[in-house]
PDB file of N, CA and C in Angstrom:
ATOM      1  N   MET A   1     -13.505  -4.687   8.016  1.00 48.00           N
ATOM      2  CA  MET A   1     -12.186  -5.141   8.398  1.00 48.00           C
ATOM      3  C   MET A   1     -11.633  -6.055   7.312  1.00 48.00           C
ATOM      4  N   ALA A   2     -10.379  -5.891   6.965  1.00 52.00           N
ATOM      5  CA  ALA A   2      -9.763  -6.695   5.918  1.00 52.00           C
ATOM      6  C   ALA A   2      -9.591  -8.128   6.387  1.00 52.00           C
ATOM      7  N   GLU A   3      -9.743  -9.042   5.437  1.00 54.00           N
ATOM      8  CA  GLU A   3      -9.583 -10.449   5.772  1.00 54.00           C
ATOM      9  C   GLU A   3      -8.104 -10.762   5.925  1.00 54.00           C
ATOM     10  N   PRO A   4      -7.762 -11.836   6.672  1.00 53.00           N
ATOM     11  CA  PRO A   4      -6.358 -12.196   6.836  1.00 53.00           C
ATOM     12  C   PRO A   4      -5.732 -12.546   5.487  1.00 53.00           C
ATOM     13  N   LEU A   5      -4.452 -12.277   5.362  1.00 49.00           N
ATOM     14  CA  LEU A   5      -3.768 -12.595   4.118  1.00 49.00           C
ATOM     15  C   LEU A   5      -3.620 -14.097   3.984  1.00 49.00           C
ATOM     16  N   LYS A   6      -3.803 -14.600   2.785  1.00 51.00           N
ATOM     17  CA  LYS A   6      -3.663 -16.031   2.523  1.00 51.00           C
ATOM     18  C   LYS A   6      -3.297 -16.228   1.066  1.00 51.00           C
ATOM     19  N   ILE A   7      -2.801 -17.411   0.774  1.00 47.00           N
ATOM     20  CA  ILE A   7      -2.460 -17.744  -0.598  1.00 47.00           C
ATOM     21  C   ILE A   7      -3.702 -18.284  -1.279  1.00 47.00           C
ATOM     22  N   VAL A   8      -4.031 -17.739  -2.428  1.00 50.00           N
ATOM     23  CA  VAL A   8      -5.190 -18.184  -3.192  1.00 50.00           C
ATOM     24  C   VAL A   8      -4.716 -18.516  -4.599  1.00 50.00           C
ATOM     25  N   GLU A   9      -4.694 -19.771  -4.929  1.00 51.00           N
ATOM     26  CA  GLU A   9      -4.317 -20.218  -6.273  1.00 51.00           C
ATOM     27  C   GLU A   9      -3.015 -19.574  -6.736  1.00 51.00           C
ATOM     28  N   GLY A  10      -2.026 -19.474  -5.847  1.00 55.00           N
ATOM     29  CA  GLY A  10      -0.731 -18.930  -6.212  1.00 55.00           C
ATOM     30  C   GLY A  10      -0.684 -17.427  -6.374  1.00 55.00           C
ATOM     31  N   ARG A  11      -1.786 -16.739  -6.136  1.00 63.00           N
ATOM     32  CA  ARG A  11      -1.809 -15.276  -6.247  1.00 63.00           C
ATOM     33  C   ARG A  11      -1.570 -14.658  -4.875  1.00 63.00           C
ATOM     34  N   ALA A  12      -1.057 -13.456  -4.892  1.00 66.00           N
ATOM     35  CA  ALA A  12      -0.775 -12.773  -3.634  1.00 66.00           C
ATOM     36  C   ALA A  12      -2.044 -12.285  -2.952  1.00 66.00           C
ATOM     37  N   LEU A  13      -3.067 -11.957  -3.716  1.00 76.00           N
ATOM     38  CA  LEU A  13      -4.284 -11.385  -3.147  1.00 76.00           C
ATOM     39  C   LEU A  13      -5.500 -12.218  -3.524  1.00 76.00           C
ATOM     40  N   SER A  14      -6.360 -12.435  -2.552  1.00 77.00           N
ATOM     41  CA  SER A  14      -7.650 -13.042  -2.863  1.00 77.00           C
ATOM     42  C   SER A  14      -8.500 -11.983  -3.568  1.00 77.00           C
ATOM     43  N   ALA A  15      -9.629 -12.393  -4.091  1.00 82.00           N
ATOM     44  CA  ALA A  15     -10.510 -11.438  -4.771  1.00 82.00           C
ATOM     45  C   ALA A  15     -10.946 -10.326  -3.819  1.00 82.00           C
ATOM     46  N   GLN A  16     -11.261 -10.668  -2.583  1.00 83.00           N
ATOM     47  CA  GLN A  16     -11.689  -9.659  -1.609  1.00 83.00           C
ATOM     48  C   GLN A  16     -10.542  -8.722  -1.245  1.00 83.00           C
ATOM     49  N   GLN A  17      -9.344  -9.274  -1.072  1.00 83.00           N
ATOM     50  CA  GLN A  17      -8.188  -8.443  -0.748  1.00 83.00           C
ATOM     51  C   GLN A  17      -7.866  -7.490  -1.893  1.00 83.00           C
ATOM     52  N   LYS A  18      -7.989  -7.970  -3.123  1.00 88.00           N
ATOM     53  CA  LYS A  18      -7.763  -7.114  -4.283  1.00 88.00           C
ATOM     54  C   LYS A  18      -8.791  -5.986  -4.306  1.00 88.00           C
ATOM     55  N   LYS A  19     -10.046  -6.334  -4.038  1.00 91.00           N
ATOM     56  CA  LYS A  19     -11.109  -5.326  -3.988  1.00 91.00           C
ATOM     57  C   LYS A  19     -10.818  -4.295  -2.895  1.00 91.00           C
ATOM     58  N   ASP A  20     -10.407  -4.775  -1.706  1.00 89.00           N
ATOM     59  CA  ASP A  20     -10.078  -3.869  -0.603  1.00 89.00           C
ATOM     60  C   ASP A  20      -8.937  -2.927  -0.981  1.00 89.00           C
ATOM     61  N   LEU A  21      -7.906  -3.466  -1.634  1.00 91.00           N
ATOM     62  CA  LEU A  21      -6.766  -2.645  -2.033  1.00 91.00           C
ATOM     63  C   LEU A  21      -7.181  -1.606  -3.074  1.00 91.00           C
ATOM     64  N   LEU A  22      -7.973  -2.018  -4.049  1.00 94.00           N
ATOM     65  CA  LEU A  22      -8.444  -1.067  -5.061  1.00 94.00           C
ATOM     66  C   LEU A  22      -9.319   0.020  -4.439  1.00 94.00           C
ATOM     67  N   ASN A  23     -10.153  -0.342  -3.473  1.00 94.00           N
ATOM     68  CA  ASN A  23     -10.967   0.657  -2.769  1.00 94.00           C
ATOM     69  C   ASN A  23     -10.086   1.630  -2.000  1.00 94.00           C
ATOM     70  N   ARG A  24      -9.063   1.102  -1.356  1.00 93.00           N
ATOM     71  CA  ARG A  24      -8.139   1.954  -0.603  1.00 93.00           C
ATOM     72  C   ARG A  24      -7.442   2.934  -1.546  1.00 93.00           C
ATOM     73  N   LEU A  25      -7.013   2.443  -2.699  1.00 95.00           N
ATOM     74  CA  LEU A  25      -6.347   3.315  -3.671  1.00 95.00           C
ATOM     75  C   LEU A  25      -7.302   4.358  -4.239  1.00 95.00           C
ATOM     76  N   ALA A  26      -8.555   3.992  -4.416  1.00 96.00           N
ATOM     77  CA  ALA A  26      -9.554   4.960  -4.891  1.00 96.00           C
ATOM     78  C   ALA A  26      -9.757   6.069  -3.857  1.00 96.00           C
ATOM     79  N   ARG A  27      -9.727   5.709  -2.573  1.00 96.00           N
ATOM     80  CA  ARG A  27      -9.854   6.734  -1.525  1.00 96.00           C
ATOM     81  C   ARG A  27      -8.646   7.669  -1.546  1.00 96.00           C
ATOM     82  N   VAL A  28      -7.452   7.102  -1.752  1.00 96.00           N
ATOM     83  CA  VAL A  28      -6.250   7.938  -1.851  1.00 96.00           C
ATOM     84  C   VAL A  28      -6.379   8.887  -3.039  1.00 96.00           C
ATOM     85  N   GLU A  29      -6.869   8.369  -4.153  1.00 97.00           N
ATOM     86  CA  GLU A  29      -7.076   9.210  -5.334  1.00 97.00           C
ATOM     87  C   GLU A  29      -8.029  10.366  -5.016  1.00 97.00           C
ATOM     88  N   GLY A  30      -9.091  10.079  -4.289  1.00 97.00           N
ATOM     89  CA  GLY A  30     -10.028  11.124  -3.886  1.00 97.00           C
ATOM     90  C   GLY A  30      -9.374  12.148  -2.972  1.00 97.00           C
ATOM     91  N   GLN A  31      -8.533  11.664  -2.051  1.00 96.00           N
ATOM     92  CA  GLN A  31      -7.816  12.589  -1.171  1.00 96.00           C
ATOM     93  C   GLN A  31      -6.922  13.519  -1.991  1.00 96.00           C
ATOM     94  N   LEU A  32      -6.234  12.963  -2.968  1.00 96.00           N
ATOM     95  CA  LEU A  32      -5.337  13.780  -3.790  1.00 96.00           C
ATOM     96  C   LEU A  32      -6.099  14.819  -4.601  1.00 96.00           C
ATOM     97  N   ARG A  33      -7.255  14.448  -5.094  1.00 96.00           N
ATOM     98  CA  ARG A  33      -8.079  15.439  -5.814  1.00 96.00           C
ATOM     99  C   ARG A  33      -8.521  16.559  -4.870  1.00 96.00           C
ATOM    100  N   GLY A  34      -8.859  16.190  -3.652  1.00 94.00           N
ATOM    101  CA  GLY A  34      -9.230  17.191  -2.660  1.00 94.00           C
ATOM    102  C   GLY A  34      -8.074  18.127  -2.349  1.00 94.00           C
ATOM    103  N   ILE A  35      -6.871  17.576  -2.287  1.00 93.00           N
ATOM    104  CA  ILE A  35      -5.684  18.395  -2.039  1.00 93.00           C
ATOM    105  C   ILE A  35      -5.464  19.367  -3.193  1.00 93.00           C
ATOM    106  N   GLN A  36      -5.650  18.901  -4.401  1.00 93.00           N
ATOM    107  CA  GLN A  36      -5.502  19.789  -5.560  1.00 93.00           C
ATOM    108  C   GLN A  36      -6.458  20.970  -5.461  1.00 93.00           C
ATOM    109  N   LYS A  37      -7.677  20.708  -5.045  1.00 92.00           N
ATOM    110  CA  LYS A  37      -8.658  21.791  -4.887  1.00 92.00           C
ATOM    111  C   LYS A  37      -8.237  22.748  -3.778  1.00 92.00           C
ATOM    112  N   LEU A  38      -7.742  22.187  -2.661  1.00 89.00           N
ATOM    113  CA  LEU A  38      -7.281  23.044  -1.563  1.00 89.00           C
ATOM    114  C   LEU A  38      -6.151  23.959  -2.024  1.00 89.00           C
ATOM    115  N   VAL A  39      -5.211  23.410  -2.769  1.00 90.00           N
ATOM    116  CA  VAL A  39      -4.080  24.206  -3.246  1.00 90.00           C
ATOM    117  C   VAL A  39      -4.567  25.297  -4.197  1.00 90.00           C
ATOM    118  N   ALA A  40      -5.485  24.959  -5.073  1.00 89.00           N
ATOM    119  CA  ALA A  40      -6.011  25.938  -6.030  1.00 89.00           C
ATOM    120  C   ALA A  40      -6.712  27.089  -5.323  1.00 89.00           C
ATOM    121  N   LEU A  41      -7.337  26.800  -4.181  1.00 86.00           N
ATOM    122  CA  LEU A  41      -8.098  27.821  -3.461  1.00 86.00           C
ATOM    123  C   LEU A  41      -7.319  28.481  -2.324  1.00 86.00           C
ATOM    124  N   ALA A  42      -6.116  27.987  -2.028  1.00 79.00           N
ATOM    125  CA  ALA A  42      -5.356  28.476  -0.875  1.00 79.00           C
ATOM    126  C   ALA A  42      -4.925  29.925  -1.080  1.00 79.00           C
ATOM    127  N   ASP A  43      -5.236  30.743  -0.076  1.00 81.00           N
ATOM    128  CA  ASP A  43      -4.834  32.145  -0.105  1.00 81.00           C
ATOM    129  C   ASP A  43      -4.074  32.538   1.158  1.00 81.00           C
ATOM    130  N   ALA A  44      -4.520  32.036   2.285  1.00 77.00           N
ATOM    131  CA  ALA A  44      -3.945  32.434   3.567  1.00 77.00           C
ATOM    132  C   ALA A  44      -2.903  31.411   4.025  1.00 77.00           C
ATOM    133  N   PRO A  45      -1.940  31.851   4.856  1.00 72.00           N
ATOM    134  CA  PRO A  45      -0.951  30.917   5.395  1.00 72.00           C
ATOM    135  C   PRO A  45      -1.586  29.743   6.153  1.00 72.00           C
ATOM    136  N   SER A  46      -2.724  29.989   6.784  1.00 76.00           N
ATOM    137  CA  SER A  46      -3.376  28.904   7.525  1.00 76.00           C
ATOM    138  C   SER A  46      -3.869  27.809   6.578  1.00 76.00           C
ATOM    139  N   ASP A  47      -4.103  28.169   5.312  1.00 82.00           N
ATOM    140  CA  ASP A  47      -4.496  27.169   4.319  1.00 82.00           C
ATOM    141  C   ASP A  47      -3.383  26.150   4.103  1.00 82.00           C
ATOM    142  N   CYS A  48      -2.149  26.587   4.254  1.00 87.00           N
ATOM    143  CA  CYS A  48      -1.011  25.677   4.096  1.00 87.00           C
ATOM    144  C   CYS A  48      -1.054  24.566   5.143  1.00 87.00           C
ATOM    145  N   ASP A  49      -1.514  24.903   6.352  1.00 87.00           N
ATOM    146  CA  ASP A  49      -1.643  23.888   7.393  1.00 87.00           C
ATOM    147  C   ASP A  49      -2.631  22.811   6.973  1.00 87.00           C
ATOM    148  N   ALA A  50      -3.746  23.225   6.412  1.00 88.00           N
ATOM    149  CA  ALA A  50      -4.766  22.270   5.969  1.00 88.00           C
ATOM    150  C   ALA A  50      -4.238  21.408   4.826  1.00 88.00           C
ATOM    151  N   VAL A  51      -3.518  22.021   3.902  1.00 91.00           N
ATOM    152  CA  VAL A  51      -2.955  21.272   2.779  1.00 91.00           C
ATOM    153  C   VAL A  51      -1.929  20.265   3.286  1.00 91.00           C
ATOM    154  N   ALA A  52      -1.049  20.703   4.175  1.00 93.00           N
ATOM    155  CA  ALA A  52      -0.023  19.809   4.717  1.00 93.00           C
ATOM    156  C   ALA A  52      -0.654  18.630   5.455  1.00 93.00           C
ATOM    157  N   GLN A  53      -1.691  18.908   6.226  1.00 94.00           N
ATOM    158  CA  GLN A  53      -2.373  17.844   6.963  1.00 94.00           C
ATOM    159  C   GLN A  53      -2.989  16.826   6.000  1.00 94.00           C
ATOM    160  N   GLN A  54      -3.625  17.299   4.958  1.00 95.00           N
ATOM    161  CA  GLN A  54      -4.243  16.400   3.981  1.00 95.00           C
ATOM    162  C   GLN A  54      -3.193  15.617   3.188  1.00 95.00           C
ATOM    163  N   MET A  55      -2.074  16.254   2.887  1.00 96.00           N
ATOM    164  CA  MET A  55      -0.998  15.550   2.190  1.00 96.00           C
ATOM    165  C   MET A  55      -0.425  14.437   3.059  1.00 96.00           C
ATOM    166  N   ALA A  56      -0.251  14.721   4.337  1.00 97.00           N
ATOM    167  CA  ALA A  56       0.255  13.696   5.257  1.00 97.00           C
ATOM    168  C   ALA A  56      -0.720  12.531   5.366  1.00 97.00           C
ATOM    169  N   ALA A  57      -2.007  12.823   5.400  1.00 96.00           N
ATOM    170  CA  ALA A  57      -3.017  11.766   5.484  1.00 96.00           C
ATOM    171  C   ALA A  57      -3.012  10.906   4.222  1.00 96.00           C
ATOM    172  N   ALA A  58      -2.883  11.531   3.066  1.00 97.00           N
ATOM    173  CA  ALA A  58      -2.843  10.782   1.805  1.00 97.00           C
ATOM    174  C   ALA A  58      -1.589   9.916   1.727  1.00 97.00           C
ATOM    175  N   ARG A  59      -0.474  10.475   2.164  1.00 96.00           N
ATOM    176  CA  ARG A  59       0.775   9.706   2.164  1.00 96.00           C
ATOM    177  C   ARG A  59       0.664   8.493   3.075  1.00 96.00           C
ATOM    178  N   LYS A  60       0.081   8.681   4.244  1.00 95.00           N
ATOM    179  CA  LYS A  60      -0.094   7.577   5.189  1.00 95.00           C
ATOM    180  C   LYS A  60      -1.009   6.502   4.597  1.00 95.00           C
ATOM    181  N   ALA A  61      -2.075   6.913   3.949  1.00 95.00           N
ATOM    182  CA  ALA A  61      -2.999   5.952   3.333  1.00 95.00           C
ATOM    183  C   ALA A  61      -2.306   5.174   2.218  1.00 95.00           C
ATOM    184  N   LEU A  62      -1.481   5.845   1.434  1.00 94.00           N
ATOM    185  CA  LEU A  62      -0.752   5.165   0.371  1.00 94.00           C
ATOM    186  C   LEU A  62       0.298   4.218   0.955  1.00 94.00           C
ATOM    187  N   ASP A  63       0.962   4.644   2.030  1.00 92.00           N
ATOM    188  CA  ASP A  63       1.924   3.772   2.710  1.00 92.00           C
ATOM    189  C   ASP A  63       1.249   2.502   3.219  1.00 92.00           C
ATOM    190  N   ARG A  64       0.058   2.631   3.765  1.00 91.00           N
ATOM    191  CA  ARG A  64      -0.665   1.454   4.259  1.00 91.00           C
ATOM    192  C   ARG A  64      -1.028   0.516   3.108  1.00 91.00           C
ATOM    193  N   SER A  65      -1.377   1.067   1.966  1.00 91.00           N
ATOM    194  CA  SER A  65      -1.662   0.249   0.787  1.00 91.00           C
ATOM    195  C   SER A  65      -0.415  -0.510   0.348  1.00 91.00           C
ATOM    196  N   PHE A  66       0.705   0.177   0.374  1.00 89.00           N
ATOM    197  CA  PHE A  66       1.987  -0.426   0.017  1.00 89.00           C
ATOM    198  C   PHE A  66       2.317  -1.587   0.946  1.00 89.00           C
ATOM    199  N   VAL A  67       2.153  -1.377   2.231  1.00 86.00           N
ATOM    200  CA  VAL A  67       2.431  -2.431   3.215  1.00 86.00           C
ATOM    201  C   VAL A  67       1.487  -3.611   3.009  1.00 86.00           C
ATOM    202  N   GLN A  68       0.230  -3.331   2.740  1.00 86.00           N
ATOM    203  CA  GLN A  68      -0.742  -4.399   2.496  1.00 86.00           C
ATOM    204  C   GLN A  68      -0.309  -5.245   1.299  1.00 86.00           C
ATOM    205  N   LEU A  69       0.122  -4.614   0.233  1.00 86.00           N
ATOM    206  CA  LEU A  69       0.546  -5.332  -0.959  1.00 86.00           C
ATOM    207  C   LEU A  69       1.812  -6.149  -0.696  1.00 86.00           C
ATOM    208  N   LEU A  70       2.805  -5.552  -0.045  1.00 83.00           N
ATOM    209  CA  LEU A  70       4.041  -6.279   0.223  1.00 83.00           C
ATOM    210  C   LEU A  70       3.836  -7.409   1.221  1.00 83.00           C
ATOM    211  N   THR A  71       2.960  -7.218   2.183  1.00 81.00           N
ATOM    212  CA  THR A  71       2.658  -8.292   3.128  1.00 81.00           C
ATOM    213  C   THR A  71       2.056  -9.482   2.399  1.00 81.00           C
ATOM    214  N   ALA A  72       1.167  -9.220   1.481  1.00 80.00           N
ATOM    215  CA  ALA A  72       0.579 -10.302   0.688  1.00 80.00           C
ATOM    216  C   ALA A  72       1.654 -11.000  -0.136  1.00 80.00           C
ATOM    217  N   SER A  73       2.591 -10.232  -0.660  1.00 77.00           N
ATOM    218  CA  SER A  73       3.682 -10.813  -1.439  1.00 77.00           C
ATOM    219  C   SER A  73       4.564 -11.702  -0.567  1.00 77.00           C
ATOM    220  N   ILE A  74       4.815 -11.280   0.648  1.00 78.00           N
ATOM    221  CA  ILE A  74       5.604 -12.097   1.582  1.00 78.00           C
ATOM    222  C   ILE A  74       4.911 -13.424   1.837  1.00 78.00           C
ATOM    223  N   VAL A  75       3.629 -13.369   2.112  1.00 76.00           N
ATOM    224  CA  VAL A  75       2.866 -14.587   2.388  1.00 76.00           C
ATOM    225  C   VAL A  75       2.927 -15.526   1.188  1.00 76.00           C
ATOM    226  N   THR A  76       2.759 -14.991  -0.001  1.00 74.00           N
ATOM    227  CA  THR A  76       2.774 -15.821  -1.209  1.00 74.00           C
ATOM    228  C   THR A  76       4.150 -16.414  -1.467  1.00 74.00           C
ATOM    229  N   HIS A  77       5.182 -15.580  -1.434  1.00 72.00           N
ATOM    230  CA  HIS A  77       6.525 -16.066  -1.753  1.00 72.00           C
ATOM    231  C   HIS A  77       7.029 -17.084  -0.739  1.00 72.00           C
ATOM    232  N   THR A  78       6.841 -16.826   0.519  1.00 73.00           N
ATOM    233  CA  THR A  78       7.345 -17.766   1.521  1.00 73.00           C
ATOM    234  C   THR A  78       6.456 -18.993   1.621  1.00 73.00           C
ATOM    235  N   GLY A  79       5.173 -18.840   1.375  1.00 72.00           N
ATOM    236  CA  GLY A  79       4.257 -19.979   1.439  1.00 72.00           C
ATOM    237  C   GLY A  79       4.411 -20.934   0.279  1.00 72.00           C
ATOM    238  N   ASN A  80       4.924 -20.457  -0.846  1.00 70.00           N
ATOM    239  CA  ASN A  80       5.096 -21.303  -2.027  1.00 70.00           C
ATOM    240  C   ASN A  80       6.504 -21.871  -2.152  1.00 70.00           C
ATOM    241  N   ALA A  81       7.388 -21.552  -1.230  1.00 71.00           N
ATOM    242  CA  ALA A  81       8.770 -22.028  -1.317  1.00 71.00           C
ATOM    243  C   ALA A  81       8.825 -23.544  -1.147  1.00 71.00           C
ATOM    244  N   ALA A  82       9.569 -24.200  -2.051  1.00 78.00           N
ATOM    245  CA  ALA A  82       9.674 -25.659  -2.016  1.00 78.00           C
ATOM    246  C   ALA A  82      10.681 -26.133  -0.977  1.00 78.00           C
ATOM    247  N   ASP A  83      11.675 -25.315  -0.680  1.00 81.00           N
ATOM    248  CA  ASP A  83      12.685 -25.707   0.305  1.00 81.00           C
ATOM    249  C   ASP A  83      13.260 -24.457   0.969  1.00 81.00           C
ATOM    250  N   VAL A  84      14.184 -24.680   1.878  1.00 82.00           N
ATOM    251  CA  VAL A  84      14.764 -23.579   2.649  1.00 82.00           C
ATOM    252  C   VAL A  84      15.533 -22.614   1.750  1.00 82.00           C
ATOM    253  N   ASP A  85      16.282 -23.143   0.789  1.00 84.00           N
ATOM    254  CA  ASP A  85      17.052 -22.266  -0.102  1.00 84.00           C
ATOM    255  C   ASP A  85      16.140 -21.364  -0.926  1.00 84.00           C
ATOM    256  N   GLU A  86      15.056 -21.930  -1.410  1.00 81.00           N
ATOM    257  CA  GLU A  86      14.105 -21.121  -2.178  1.00 81.00           C
ATOM    258  C   GLU A  86      13.455 -20.065  -1.291  1.00 81.00           C
ATOM    259  N   ALA A  87      13.157 -20.431  -0.056  1.00 80.00           N
ATOM    260  CA  ALA A  87      12.585 -19.471   0.891  1.00 80.00           C
ATOM    261  C   ALA A  87      13.574 -18.338   1.164  1.00 80.00           C
ATOM    262  N   LYS A  88      14.862 -18.684   1.283  1.00 81.00           N
ATOM    263  CA  LYS A  88      15.888 -17.661   1.508  1.00 81.00           C
ATOM    264  C   LYS A  88      15.994 -16.720   0.306  1.00 81.00           C
ATOM    265  N   GLN A  89      15.925 -17.274  -0.902  1.00 82.00           N
ATOM    266  CA  GLN A  89      15.961 -16.440  -2.106  1.00 82.00           C
ATOM    267  C   GLN A  89      14.758 -15.502  -2.147  1.00 82.00           C
ATOM    268  N   SER A  90      13.600 -16.045  -1.812  1.00 80.00           N
ATOM    269  CA  SER A  90      12.387 -15.218  -1.787  1.00 80.00           C
ATOM    270  C   SER A  90      12.514 -14.112  -0.757  1.00 80.00           C
ATOM    271  N   ALA A  91      13.047 -14.453   0.413  1.00 81.00           N
ATOM    272  CA  ALA A  91      13.219 -13.458   1.471  1.00 81.00           C
ATOM    273  C   ALA A  91      14.183 -12.361   1.026  1.00 81.00           C
ATOM    274  N   ALA A  92      15.264 -12.743   0.346  1.00 84.00           N
ATOM    275  CA  ALA A  92      16.227 -11.751  -0.140  1.00 84.00           C
ATOM    276  C   ALA A  92      15.580 -10.836  -1.180  1.00 84.00           C
ATOM    277  N   HIS A  93      14.783 -11.422  -2.060  1.00 82.00           N
ATOM    278  CA  HIS A  93      14.073 -10.627  -3.070  1.00 82.00           C
ATOM    279  C   HIS A  93      13.128  -9.627  -2.405  1.00 82.00           C
ATOM    280  N   LEU A  94      12.386 -10.088  -1.414  1.00 81.00           N
ATOM    281  CA  LEU A  94      11.432  -9.209  -0.731  1.00 81.00           C
ATOM    282  C   LEU A  94      12.143  -8.130   0.074  1.00 81.00           C
ATOM    283  N   ALA A  95      13.274  -8.479   0.671  1.00 82.00           N
ATOM    284  CA  ALA A  95      14.055  -7.474   1.398  1.00 82.00           C
ATOM    285  C   ALA A  95      14.536  -6.386   0.440  1.00 82.00           C
ATOM    286  N   ALA A  96      14.925  -6.790  -0.772  1.00 84.00           N
ATOM    287  CA  ALA A  96      15.348  -5.807  -1.777  1.00 84.00           C
ATOM    288  C   ALA A  96      14.186  -4.903  -2.173  1.00 84.00           C
ATOM    289  N   LEU A  97      12.977  -5.472  -2.273  1.00 80.00           N
ATOM    290  CA  LEU A  97      11.803  -4.649  -2.576  1.00 80.00           C
ATOM    291  C   LEU A  97      11.565  -3.607  -1.489  1.00 80.00           C
ATOM    292  N   PHE A  98      11.632  -4.049  -0.230  1.00 79.00           N
ATOM    293  CA  PHE A  98      11.444  -3.105   0.873  1.00 79.00           C
ATOM    294  C   PHE A  98      12.496  -2.011   0.812  1.00 79.00           C
ATOM    295  N   ASP A  99      13.750  -2.405   0.570  1.00 81.00           N
ATOM    296  CA  ASP A  99      14.836  -1.434   0.530  1.00 81.00           C
ATOM    297  C   ASP A  99      14.661  -0.448  -0.624  1.00 81.00           C
ATOM    298  N   LYS A 100      14.192  -0.946  -1.748  1.00 83.00           N
ATOM    299  CA  LYS A 100      14.029  -0.106  -2.930  1.00 83.00           C
ATOM    300  C   LYS A 100      12.877   0.879  -2.795  1.00 83.00           C
ATOM    301  N   PHE A 101      11.770   0.431  -2.216  1.00 78.00           N
ATOM    302  CA  PHE A 101      10.560   1.246  -2.225  1.00 78.00           C
ATOM    303  C   PHE A 101      10.189   1.870  -0.887  1.00 78.00           C
ATOM    304  N   ALA A 102      10.807   1.458   0.179  1.00 70.00           N
ATOM    305  CA  ALA A 102      10.422   2.000   1.494  1.00 70.00           C
ATOM    306  C   ALA A 102      11.127   3.303   1.774  1.00 70.00           C
TER     307      ALA A 102
END
């Protein structure tokens, strides 16, 4: 189970959280390689179902990684704000990130 998000020396991710995120991304990479093999071997229409299912699973895993990273960024930016105005600026920046990448 992933540890709770916290600010560590001004960084968004603790060493363990960074390790967890890198492991998650490595699993996504493995899923994508598996999908490539499925596509290379696909002959029947039913193979498309398997490929689609694996693609959806990889996309979901990558989305979860994205949320984990942005959540850590929220904790860092809002936790380091010196005043309300700075917190508002940080919130606006993070909202723009969500809008741009979500």
